[in-house]
Amino acid sequence: MIEYRIEPADRHAHQYRVTVTVPDPVAEQRLSLPVWIPGSYMVREFARHLCGLQAVQGRRPVVLDQIDKASWVARCSGRAALRVSYRVYAFDTSVRTAFLDQRRGFFNGTSLCLRVEGRESEPHAIELGPLPKGWAAATSMKAVTTDSVRRLRFQSPDYDELVDHPFELGTFWSGRFVAAGVEHRIVVAGAWPGFDGQRLLDDTRRLCEAQVAFWHGSGRRAKPPFDRYLFALNVVDEGHGGLEHRASTALLSARRNLPRLAVAAAEDGYVDLLGLISHEYFHAWNVKRLRPRELTELDYTRENYTRLLWFFEGVTSYYDDLLLLRAGLIDPPRYLRLLAKSVNAVRTTPGRRVQSVAESSFDAWIKYYRADENTSNATVSYYAKGALIALALDLSLRRLDSSLDQVMRALWESSAGGPIDEADIAQALRQASGQSFDRLLRRWVHGVQELPLQTLLESVAIDVNEDRAGFAASLGLRLSEGPVSGIQVRSVLADSAAMQAGISAGDELLAVDGWRLRKFDDAAQWVRPTQAFELMLVRDQRVLTVMVQPDGRSPYGRTLRLTLQANPERTAMARRRAWLGR
Ligand SMILES: [Zn+2]
């Protein structure tokens, strides 16, 4: 058994102390820290936060040689247990690494636990503590009883599982519910006093029941593929994110998104939080179990490539909001507003004509996770376009009296909830519909052709309407505006009036036709939509003036709105009922 002792040792210096004990080490025992965390496809070099490594066997010091950025060799002699200790700096509030201060602790094993090479398939244990007075720990890792209150013990059958159960530490809010016969726990760190925990529990329970029914039917014997589940939510002033695990998820959300006592209506922020919860819970099936064949064996030392993130993130993004609707947490008009947001996001991404979602999946490591001012022009999000491909597949299947729901269940059954590849997806589509989707997959997934969304949406009695876009958006400008920073250009979209005029990312926009700007869209009050105007801007301390000629026919000038058709034709109406329940 590989043993880790983890102590929140110095909260003011944000440092954990970790000691790993290896019984029967080999003469040249290698240990290494992962460079990435599964679910977040970027090399993050967690080892940069390790320091003070020391090794002993009994009382005898052992030479520890670092051999690359994240690996060490302990020169052992004899069979006495090897003990390696070190400190880990932890001050990142994201869900991907580790955090420690006076109020709270959080960690993923990938940030704290050195991998003992050659011993990954043995059981691994964590002894946690002593914890500060009043603190508790929440994790989905199996707890082992101890006689100490302030020291806790947990166990995993192997290293992969050890690093797949994050820990939340501190004085968090905690609540429980049972869904489909399985205990689910929600902990919330950093909540306001007026936080309506019961509402979060009730809504999440409905959502979990809808998801279990999605995968396994609604019979009494329907059970999810885990025997406990933890939602570990940290709320902060500003922040958003989630990371999926086999029996838990770590979530980060803005504090204002929490439901509040005595506020009845579902506000946008709360719906956003429920969407995040839905997304990560769906991943317990789609990516943690049903997963890319290439990721069957994880390599913690380097990038792990797959062309299928469009499927695992895109399909999950498609169903996250749709399952809020099916659970009765939002109504169809609100669902269509959320869907229109994704449609518009992809429509105004010129990179969709440059990069396919298969390429976008493969390059996630250096592109999606390293966004810059050119990202929209050169890449497409496998989340956003992946979700629209899922929509296009679902609506195409519904025309053939099938659905993507059936395809997902068929994939789950045929793979026994395990690894799949694109051929399996193509085969499941063929079997569910009686038709080949190979040509469409080539176009939509491996090509950059537009998705026929308008036709497909009309076939389920949804109208696609056009509204005029805001002034900055219609010119192809993405801005950040603030009273102190002024109007800064974040990016300039390809084939836009702004690019034509020579505006660049980083420019500060000052005046239109000699009138000082406070907010850019205010200029719409004194220039006509299609009339050329003079824009004064600052770049690298110099004031420049450029002429901007708005393009009335540009797709940036319009946003799409989706609505339920008032008097639909019968077949379309029946399909819409099957899809949206209305
Ligand atoms: Zn995801």
Coordinates of C-alpha atoms and ligand atoms in Angstrom, one line a residue:
M1 CA 0.0 0.0 0.0
I2 CA 1.3 3.4 -1.0
E3 CA 0.6 5.9 1.8
Y4 CA 0.3 9.7 1.6
R5 CA 0.2 11.9 4.7
I6 CA -1.2 15.3 3.8
E7 CA -1.1 18.1 6.3
P8 CA -2.5 21.7 5.8
A9 CA 0.8 22.7 7.4
D10 CA 1.2 26.4 6.8
R11 CA -2.0 28.1 5.9
H12 CA -0.5 31.6 5.8
A13 CA 2.2 30.5 3.4
H14 CA -0.4 28.4 1.5
Q15 CA 1.6 25.2 1.8
Y16 CA 0.7 21.6 2.3
R17 CA 3.2 19.2 3.7
V18 CA 3.1 15.8 2.0
T19 CA 4.9 12.6 3.0
V20 CA 4.7 9.5 0.7
T21 CA 5.7 6.2 2.1
V22 CA 6.7 3.4 -0.3
P23 CA 7.1 -0.1 1.2
D24 CA 9.8 -2.3 -0.5
P25 CA 11.2 0.3 -3.0
V26 CA 13.4 -0.7 -5.8
A27 CA 17.0 0.4 -5.8
E28 CA 16.3 3.2 -8.2
Q29 CA 12.8 4.2 -7.3
R30 CA 11.2 6.7 -9.6
L31 CA 8.6 9.2 -8.5
S32 CA 6.9 11.8 -10.6
L33 CA 4.1 14.4 -10.5
P34 CA 1.5 14.5 -13.3
V35 CA 1.9 17.5 -15.7
W36 CA -1.9 17.6 -16.3
I37 CA -5.2 16.8 -14.7
P38 CA -7.6 14.6 -16.7
G39 CA -10.6 16.6 -17.9
S40 CA -8.6 19.8 -18.4
Y41 CA -6.5 19.3 -21.6
M42 CA -3.5 21.4 -21.0
V43 CA 0.0 20.8 -19.6
R44 CA 0.1 22.8 -16.4
E45 CA 3.4 21.6 -14.8
F46 CA 2.1 21.1 -11.3
A47 CA 5.6 20.2 -10.2
R48 CA 6.5 23.9 -10.3
H49 CA 4.8 24.3 -6.9
L50 CA 6.8 21.5 -5.2
C51 CA 9.8 22.3 -3.0
G52 CA 11.9 21.0 -0.2
L53 CA 12.0 17.3 -1.3
Q54 CA 13.8 15.0 1.1
A55 CA 14.0 11.2 1.3
V56 CA 14.9 8.7 4.0
Q57 CA 14.8 5.0 4.6
G58 CA 14.4 4.5 8.3
R59 CA 16.6 7.3 9.7
R60 CA 19.1 7.1 6.8
P61 CA 19.0 9.9 4.3
V62 CA 18.5 8.8 0.7
V63 CA 19.9 10.6 -2.4
L64 CA 17.1 12.0 -4.5
D65 CA 18.1 13.0 -8.0
Q66 CA 15.8 15.1 -10.2
I67 CA 15.8 13.8 -13.7
D68 CA 13.3 15.9 -15.5
K69 CA 10.8 18.7 -14.8
A70 CA 8.5 16.5 -12.8
S71 CA 10.5 13.3 -11.9
W72 CA 12.9 12.2 -9.3
V73 CA 14.9 9.0 -8.6
A74 CA 15.5 7.9 -5.0
R75 CA 18.7 5.8 -4.7
C76 CA 17.5 3.2 -2.2
S77 CA 19.4 0.4 -0.5
G78 CA 17.7 -2.5 1.1
R79 CA 14.0 -3.1 1.5
A80 CA 13.2 -0.6 4.3
A81 CA 10.3 1.6 3.4
L82 CA 11.2 4.8 1.5
R83 CA 9.7 8.1 2.8
V84 CA 9.7 11.1 0.6
S85 CA 8.5 14.4 2.0
Y86 CA 8.0 17.8 0.4
R87 CA 5.9 21.0 0.5
V88 CA 3.4 22.1 -2.1
Y89 CA 2.4 25.7 -2.6
A90 CA -1.3 25.9 -3.1
F91 CA -3.0 29.2 -3.9
D92 CA -5.1 28.7 -7.0
T93 CA -8.9 29.0 -6.6
S94 CA -9.5 27.1 -9.9
V95 CA -10.9 23.5 -9.7
R96 CA -7.8 22.1 -11.4
T97 CA -5.0 22.4 -8.7
A98 CA -4.9 23.1 -5.0
F99 CA -5.7 25.9 -2.5
L100 CA -5.0 26.6 1.1
D101 CA -5.6 29.7 3.3
Q102 CA -7.0 30.4 6.8
R103 CA -10.6 29.7 5.7
R104 CA -10.4 26.9 3.2
G105 CA -8.4 24.1 1.7
F106 CA -8.9 22.2 -1.6
F107 CA -6.7 19.8 -3.5
N108 CA -6.6 17.3 -6.4
G109 CA -4.2 14.4 -6.0
T110 CA -2.5 15.4 -9.3
S111 CA -1.2 18.5 -7.5
L112 CA -0.1 16.8 -4.3
C113 CA 0.6 13.1 -4.7
L114 CA 3.8 12.0 -6.4
R115 CA 3.2 8.9 -8.5
V116 CA 5.3 5.9 -7.4
E117 CA 6.3 4.5 -10.8
G118 CA 5.7 0.8 -11.2
R119 CA 3.3 0.7 -8.2
E120 CA 0.3 2.6 -9.7
S121 CA -2.0 -0.5 -9.6
E122 CA -1.5 -1.1 -5.8
P123 CA -4.0 0.4 -3.3
H124 CA -3.2 4.0 -2.3
A125 CA -4.2 5.6 1.0
I126 CA -4.4 9.2 2.2
E127 CA -4.0 10.2 5.8
L128 CA -5.3 13.7 6.1
G129 CA -4.6 16.0 9.0
P130 CA -4.3 17.2 11.7
L131 CA -7.0 19.5 10.4
P132 CA -7.5 23.0 12.0
K133 CA -10.1 23.1 14.7
G134 CA -13.6 23.2 13.3
W135 CA -12.6 22.1 9.8
A136 CA -14.2 19.1 8.1
A137 CA -13.3 17.3 4.8
A138 CA -15.5 16.3 1.9
T139 CA -14.5 13.9 -0.8
S140 CA -16.0 11.0 -2.7
M141 CA -12.9 8.8 -1.9
K142 CA -13.7 5.8 0.3
A143 CA -13.3 6.8 3.9
V144 CA -11.6 4.3 6.3
T145 CA -12.5 4.6 10.0
T146 CA -9.9 6.0 12.3
D147 CA -9.9 6.7 16.1
S148 CA -8.9 10.3 15.6
V149 CA -11.3 13.1 15.0
R150 CA -8.8 15.5 13.4
R151 CA -7.0 12.9 11.3
L152 CA -9.0 11.1 8.6
R153 CA -8.1 8.2 6.4
F154 CA -9.1 7.4 2.8
Q155 CA -8.3 4.6 0.4
S156 CA -8.3 4.0 -3.4
P157 CA -7.6 0.8 -5.3
D158 CA -5.0 2.5 -7.5
Y159 CA -3.3 5.8 -8.4
D160 CA -5.8 6.7 -11.2
E161 CA -8.6 6.6 -8.7
L162 CA -6.6 8.4 -6.0
V163 CA -6.2 11.4 -8.2
D164 CA -9.9 11.3 -9.3
H165 CA -11.3 12.3 -5.9
P166 CA -10.7 16.0 -5.1
F167 CA -10.9 17.1 -1.4
E168 CA -12.7 20.1 0.0
L169 CA -11.5 21.2 3.5
G170 CA -12.9 23.9 5.8
T171 CA -16.1 25.0 7.4
F172 CA -18.4 24.6 4.4
W173 CA -22.2 24.3 4.2
S174 CA -23.3 20.7 3.6
G175 CA -26.5 19.0 2.6
R176 CA -27.6 15.6 1.3
F177 CA -30.3 14.0 -0.8
V178 CA -31.1 10.6 -2.3
A179 CA -31.6 10.2 -6.0
A180 CA -32.2 6.9 -7.7
G181 CA -31.3 5.1 -4.4
V182 CA -27.9 6.8 -4.2
E183 CA -26.7 9.3 -1.7
H184 CA -25.7 12.6 -3.1
R185 CA -24.0 15.3 -1.1
I186 CA -23.6 19.0 -1.9
V187 CA -21.0 21.1 0.0
V188 CA -20.7 24.8 -0.6
A189 CA -17.7 26.9 0.5
G190 CA -18.0 30.6 0.8
A191 CA -21.8 31.0 0.7
W192 CA -23.7 34.1 1.8
P193 CA -25.8 33.8 4.9
G194 CA -29.1 34.2 2.9
F195 CA -28.2 31.2 0.7
D196 CA -31.1 28.9 0.1
G197 CA -29.5 25.5 0.5
Q198 CA -32.7 23.5 0.5
R199 CA -33.6 24.9 -3.0
L200 CA -30.3 23.9 -4.4
L201 CA -30.7 20.4 -2.9
D202 CA -34.3 20.0 -4.3
D203 CA -33.4 21.3 -7.8
T204 CA -30.2 19.3 -8.0
R205 CA -32.1 16.1 -6.9
R206 CA -34.6 16.6 -9.7
L207 CA -31.8 17.1 -12.2
C208 CA -30.0 14.0 -11.0
E209 CA -33.2 11.9 -11.3
A210 CA -33.7 13.2 -14.8
Q211 CA -30.2 12.3 -15.8
V212 CA -30.3 8.8 -14.3
A213 CA -33.6 8.3 -16.2
F214 CA -31.9 9.5 -19.4
W215 CA -29.3 6.8 -19.2
H216 CA -31.0 4.0 -17.4
G217 CA -34.8 4.5 -17.7
S218 CA -37.1 5.5 -14.9
G219 CA -37.8 2.0 -13.5
R220 CA -37.3 1.4 -9.8
R221 CA -34.1 -0.6 -10.5
A222 CA -32.5 2.2 -12.5
K223 CA -29.2 3.0 -10.8
P224 CA -26.3 5.3 -11.7
P225 CA -22.8 3.7 -12.1
F226 CA -21.6 5.0 -8.8
D227 CA -22.7 4.3 -5.2
R228 CA -22.1 7.9 -3.8
Y229 CA -21.7 11.3 -5.4
L230 CA -20.3 14.6 -4.2
F231 CA -20.8 18.2 -5.6
A232 CA -18.1 20.3 -4.1
L233 CA -19.0 23.9 -4.9
N234 CA -16.8 26.8 -4.1
V235 CA -18.4 30.3 -4.6
V236 CA -16.3 33.3 -5.1
D237 CA -16.7 37.0 -6.0
E238 CA -16.0 36.3 -9.7
G239 CA -15.3 32.8 -11.2
H240 CA -16.8 30.0 -13.2
G241 CA -15.6 26.4 -13.9
G242 CA -16.1 22.8 -13.2
L243 CA -14.1 19.6 -13.4
E244 CA -15.7 16.2 -13.7
H245 CA -14.7 13.1 -11.7
R246 CA -16.0 9.5 -11.5
A247 CA -18.0 10.1 -8.3
S248 CA -17.8 13.8 -7.8
T249 CA -17.3 17.2 -9.3
A250 CA -15.4 20.3 -8.2
L251 CA -17.4 23.4 -9.1
L252 CA -16.5 27.1 -9.1
S253 CA -19.2 29.8 -9.4
A254 CA -19.9 33.4 -8.7
R255 CA -21.5 33.9 -5.2
R256 CA -24.3 35.9 -6.7
N257 CA -25.4 32.8 -8.7
L258 CA -26.5 31.0 -5.5
P259 CA -30.2 30.7 -4.9
R260 CA -31.4 33.1 -2.2
L261 CA -34.0 32.7 0.5
A262 CA -37.3 34.5 -0.3
V263 CA -36.3 34.9 -4.0
A264 CA -38.7 32.7 -6.0
A265 CA -37.9 33.1 -9.7
A266 CA -35.1 31.3 -11.4
E267 CA -32.7 34.1 -12.1
D268 CA -30.2 33.9 -15.0
G269 CA -27.2 33.4 -12.7
Y270 CA -28.9 30.5 -10.9
V271 CA -29.8 28.8 -14.2
D272 CA -26.2 29.2 -15.2
L273 CA -25.1 27.4 -12.0
L274 CA -27.7 24.6 -12.5
G275 CA -26.4 24.3 -16.1
L276 CA -22.8 23.8 -14.7
I277 CA -24.0 21.2 -12.2
S278 CA -25.9 19.5 -15.0
H279 CA -22.9 19.5 -17.3
E280 CA -20.5 18.0 -14.8
Y281 CA -22.9 15.4 -13.6
F282 CA -23.6 14.2 -17.2
H283 CA -19.8 13.7 -17.5
A284 CA -20.0 11.0 -14.9
W285 CA -21.4 8.9 -17.8
N286 CA -20.1 10.8 -20.8
V287 CA -16.3 11.0 -20.6
K288 CA -15.6 9.4 -17.2
R289 CA -16.9 6.0 -18.3
L290 CA -18.0 6.3 -21.9
R291 CA -14.7 7.8 -23.0
P292 CA -12.3 8.2 -25.9
R293 CA -10.5 4.9 -26.6
E294 CA -7.2 6.8 -26.7
L295 CA -7.7 7.8 -23.1
T296 CA -8.2 4.3 -21.8
E297 CA -4.7 4.4 -20.3
L298 CA -3.8 7.8 -19.1
D299 CA -0.3 9.1 -19.5
Y300 CA 0.4 11.7 -16.8
T301 CA 3.7 12.8 -18.3
R302 CA 2.5 14.5 -21.5
E303 CA -0.4 15.5 -23.8
N304 CA -3.0 12.8 -24.4
Y305 CA -4.5 13.4 -27.8
T306 CA -8.0 12.6 -29.0
R307 CA -10.1 13.9 -31.9
L308 CA -13.3 13.2 -30.0
L309 CA -13.6 16.1 -27.5
W310 CA -16.3 17.5 -29.7
F311 CA -18.4 14.5 -28.8
F312 CA -17.6 14.3 -25.1
E313 CA -17.7 18.0 -24.4
G314 CA -20.2 18.9 -27.2
V315 CA -22.8 16.3 -26.5
T316 CA -22.5 17.1 -22.8
S317 CA -22.9 20.8 -23.5
Y318 CA -26.0 20.0 -25.6
Y319 CA -27.6 17.9 -22.9
D320 CA -26.7 20.1 -19.9
D321 CA -29.4 22.7 -20.6
L322 CA -31.8 20.3 -22.3
L323 CA -31.9 18.2 -19.1
L324 CA -32.7 21.3 -17.1
L325 CA -35.7 21.6 -19.3
R326 CA -36.6 17.9 -19.0
A327 CA -36.2 18.1 -15.2
G328 CA -38.7 21.0 -15.2
L329 CA -36.2 23.5 -13.9
I330 CA -36.5 25.8 -16.9
D331 CA -39.3 26.3 -19.5
P332 CA -39.0 25.9 -23.3
P333 CA -38.7 29.7 -24.1
R334 CA -35.8 30.0 -21.6
Y335 CA -34.2 26.8 -23.1
L336 CA -34.5 28.4 -26.6
R337 CA -32.8 31.5 -25.4
L338 CA -29.9 29.5 -24.0
L339 CA -29.7 27.5 -27.3
A340 CA -29.8 30.7 -29.4
K341 CA -26.8 32.0 -27.3
S342 CA -24.7 28.9 -28.5
V343 CA -26.0 29.3 -32.1
N344 CA -25.0 33.0 -32.1
A345 CA -21.6 32.3 -30.5
V346 CA -20.7 29.9 -33.3
R347 CA -22.1 32.1 -36.0
T348 CA -19.8 34.9 -34.9
T349 CA -16.7 32.8 -34.7
P350 CA -14.9 33.1 -38.1
G351 CA -12.6 30.3 -37.0
R352 CA -15.4 27.8 -37.7
R353 CA -14.5 28.1 -41.4
V354 CA -10.8 27.5 -40.6
Q355 CA -10.7 24.6 -38.1
S356 CA -12.9 21.5 -37.8
V357 CA -14.1 20.3 -34.4
A358 CA -11.9 17.1 -34.8
E359 CA -8.9 19.4 -35.2
S360 CA -10.0 21.6 -32.4
S361 CA -10.3 18.5 -30.1
F362 CA -6.8 17.4 -31.0
D363 CA -5.3 20.8 -30.6
A364 CA -7.1 21.6 -27.3
W365 CA -3.7 21.4 -25.5
I366 CA -2.2 24.4 -27.3
K367 CA -5.3 26.2 -28.6
Y368 CA -8.6 26.0 -26.7
Y369 CA -6.8 26.3 -23.3
R370 CA -4.5 29.0 -24.5
A371 CA -6.9 31.5 -26.0
D372 CA -5.6 34.8 -27.3
E373 CA -6.9 37.7 -29.4
N374 CA -6.7 35.6 -32.6
T375 CA -8.6 32.5 -31.1
S376 CA -12.0 33.4 -32.6
N377 CA -10.5 33.9 -36.1
A378 CA -8.4 30.7 -36.2
T379 CA -10.2 28.1 -34.0
V380 CA -13.7 26.9 -33.1
S381 CA -14.8 25.7 -29.7
Y382 CA -15.4 22.0 -29.6
Y383 CA -17.9 22.8 -26.7
A384 CA -20.0 25.3 -28.6
K385 CA -19.9 23.8 -32.1
G386 CA -19.9 20.3 -30.7
A387 CA -23.2 21.1 -28.9
L388 CA -24.6 22.3 -32.2
I389 CA -23.5 19.2 -34.0
A390 CA -25.3 17.2 -31.2
L391 CA -28.4 19.3 -31.9
A392 CA -28.1 18.8 -35.6
L393 CA -27.7 15.0 -35.1
D394 CA -30.6 14.9 -32.6
L395 CA -33.0 16.8 -34.9
S396 CA -31.9 14.7 -38.0
L397 CA -32.5 11.5 -36.0
R398 CA -35.9 12.8 -34.9
R399 CA -36.9 13.1 -38.6
L400 CA -36.1 9.4 -38.8
D401 CA -38.2 8.5 -35.7
S402 CA -35.1 8.1 -33.6
S403 CA -33.1 10.5 -31.3
L404 CA -29.7 11.2 -30.0
D405 CA -31.0 10.0 -26.6
Q406 CA -31.3 6.5 -28.1
V407 CA -27.9 6.7 -29.7
M408 CA -26.3 7.7 -26.3
R409 CA -28.1 4.8 -24.5
A410 CA -27.0 2.4 -27.3
L411 CA -23.4 3.5 -27.0
W412 CA -23.6 3.0 -23.2
E413 CA -24.9 -0.5 -23.7
S414 CA -22.7 -1.6 -26.5
S415 CA -19.5 -0.4 -24.8
A416 CA -20.6 -1.5 -21.3
G417 CA -20.0 2.1 -20.2
G418 CA -16.4 2.0 -21.5
P419 CA -14.1 3.3 -24.2
I420 CA -15.4 4.1 -27.7
D421 CA -14.1 5.6 -30.9
E422 CA -15.6 7.4 -33.9
A423 CA -16.5 4.2 -35.7
D424 CA -18.6 3.2 -32.7
I425 CA -20.4 6.5 -32.8
A426 CA -21.0 6.1 -36.6
Q427 CA -22.3 2.6 -36.0
A428 CA -24.7 3.6 -33.2
L429 CA -26.1 6.4 -35.4
R430 CA -26.6 3.9 -38.3
Q431 CA -28.3 1.4 -36.0
A432 CA -30.6 3.9 -34.4
S433 CA -31.8 5.4 -37.6
G434 CA -31.3 2.8 -40.3
Q435 CA -29.2 5.3 -42.3
S436 CA -25.6 6.1 -42.6
F437 CA -24.4 9.4 -41.0
D438 CA -20.9 9.0 -42.3
R439 CA -21.1 11.7 -44.9
L440 CA -22.6 14.2 -42.4
L441 CA -19.9 13.3 -39.8
R442 CA -17.3 14.0 -42.5
R443 CA -18.8 17.4 -43.2
W444 CA -19.7 18.5 -39.8
V445 CA -17.0 17.0 -37.7
H446 CA -14.0 16.7 -40.0
G447 CA -15.0 19.6 -42.3
V448 CA -15.9 23.2 -41.9
Q449 CA -19.3 23.3 -43.7
E450 CA -22.2 25.2 -42.1
L451 CA -24.7 23.1 -40.1
P452 CA -28.2 23.2 -41.6
L453 CA -29.7 24.5 -38.3
Q454 CA -32.4 26.6 -39.7
T455 CA -34.0 23.8 -41.7
L456 CA -33.6 21.4 -38.8
L457 CA -35.1 23.7 -36.3
E458 CA -38.1 24.4 -38.6
S459 CA -38.7 20.7 -38.8
V460 CA -39.4 20.7 -35.1
A461 CA -41.6 23.8 -35.2
I462 CA -39.0 26.3 -34.0
D463 CA -38.8 29.7 -35.8
V464 CA -35.5 31.4 -36.4
N465 CA -35.8 35.2 -36.3
E466 CA -33.3 37.9 -36.8
D467 CA -32.6 40.9 -34.5
R468 CA -30.2 43.7 -35.1
A469 CA -26.9 43.2 -33.3
G470 CA -25.3 45.9 -31.0
F471 CA -23.1 48.5 -32.7
A472 CA -19.7 47.2 -31.7
A473 CA -20.8 43.5 -32.4
S474 CA -22.0 44.5 -35.9
L475 CA -18.6 45.9 -36.7
G476 CA -16.9 42.7 -35.6
L477 CA -15.5 44.2 -32.4
R478 CA -15.2 42.5 -29.0
L479 CA -14.5 45.0 -26.3
S480 CA -13.9 45.4 -22.7
E481 CA -15.3 48.6 -21.3
G482 CA -14.8 50.1 -17.9
P483 CA -14.8 53.5 -16.2
V484 CA -11.1 53.3 -15.4
S485 CA -9.7 51.2 -18.3
G486 CA -11.7 53.0 -21.0
I487 CA -12.8 51.1 -24.1
Q488 CA -10.3 48.4 -25.0
V489 CA -10.4 46.2 -28.0
R490 CA -10.1 42.5 -27.0
S491 CA -10.3 41.1 -30.5
V492 CA -11.3 42.0 -34.1
L493 CA -13.2 39.4 -36.0
A494 CA -12.1 38.3 -39.5
D495 CA -14.0 39.8 -42.5
S496 CA -15.5 42.5 -40.4
A497 CA -15.7 46.3 -40.9
A498 CA -13.4 46.8 -37.9
M499 CA -10.7 44.6 -39.5
Q500 CA -11.2 46.4 -42.8
A501 CA -10.6 49.7 -41.1
G502 CA -7.4 48.5 -39.4
I503 CA -8.5 48.4 -35.8
S504 CA -6.4 46.0 -33.7
A505 CA -6.7 44.1 -30.4
G506 CA -5.3 46.3 -27.7
D507 CA -6.4 49.6 -29.2
E508 CA -8.2 52.0 -26.9
L509 CA -11.1 53.6 -28.6
L510 CA -11.6 57.4 -27.9
A511 CA -14.0 59.1 -30.2
V512 CA -16.4 58.7 -33.1
D513 CA -16.8 61.6 -35.6
G514 CA -15.2 63.9 -33.0
W515 CA -17.5 62.8 -30.1
R516 CA -15.9 61.3 -27.0
L517 CA -17.0 57.8 -26.3
R518 CA -18.1 56.6 -22.9
K519 CA -19.6 53.3 -24.1
F520 CA -19.0 52.3 -27.7
D521 CA -22.6 51.5 -28.5
D522 CA -23.6 55.0 -27.5
A523 CA -22.2 56.1 -30.9
A524 CA -25.2 54.4 -32.6
Q525 CA -27.1 57.4 -31.5
W526 CA -25.1 59.8 -33.7
V527 CA -23.9 57.7 -36.7
R528 CA -26.2 55.9 -39.1
P529 CA -25.9 52.1 -39.3
T530 CA -24.5 52.1 -42.8
Q531 CA -22.7 55.4 -42.9
A532 CA -18.9 55.7 -42.8
F533 CA -17.4 57.3 -39.7
E534 CA -14.1 58.5 -38.3
L535 CA -12.8 56.6 -35.3
M536 CA -10.0 58.0 -33.1
L537 CA -8.0 55.5 -31.2
V538 CA -4.8 55.1 -29.2
R539 CA -2.2 52.4 -30.0
D540 CA 1.2 52.4 -28.2
Q541 CA 0.8 55.9 -27.0
R542 CA 0.0 57.3 -30.4
V543 CA -3.4 58.7 -31.4
L544 CA -4.6 57.4 -34.8
T545 CA -7.7 58.1 -36.8
V546 CA -9.2 55.5 -39.1
M547 CA -12.3 55.4 -41.3
V548 CA -14.8 52.7 -40.6
Q549 CA -17.3 51.7 -43.2
P550 CA -20.1 49.5 -41.7
D551 CA -21.2 46.6 -43.8
G552 CA -25.0 46.3 -43.8
R553 CA -24.9 42.7 -45.1
S554 CA -22.4 41.3 -42.6
P555 CA -23.6 38.4 -40.5
Y556 CA -22.1 40.2 -37.5
G557 CA -25.0 42.7 -37.9
R558 CA -27.7 40.3 -36.9
T559 CA -28.3 37.9 -34.0
L560 CA -30.7 35.0 -34.2
R561 CA -33.6 34.4 -31.9
L562 CA -35.5 31.1 -31.5
T563 CA -39.2 30.9 -30.8
L564 CA -41.9 28.3 -30.6
Q565 CA -43.9 28.3 -33.8
A566 CA -47.5 29.5 -33.0
N567 CA -49.4 27.3 -35.5
P568 CA -47.1 24.5 -36.5
E569 CA -47.8 21.7 -38.9
R570 CA -48.8 18.4 -37.3
T571 CA -45.7 16.3 -37.8
A572 CA -43.4 19.2 -36.7
M573 CA -45.5 19.8 -33.6
A574 CA -45.3 16.1 -32.7
R575 CA -41.6 16.1 -33.0
R576 CA -41.3 19.3 -31.0
R577 CA -43.4 17.7 -28.2
A578 CA -41.1 14.7 -28.2
W579 CA -38.0 17.0 -28.1
L580 CA -39.0 19.8 -25.7
G581 CA -42.2 18.5 -24.1
R582 CA -44.3 21.3 -25.6
Ligands
ZN1 ZN -17.2 19.4 -19.8

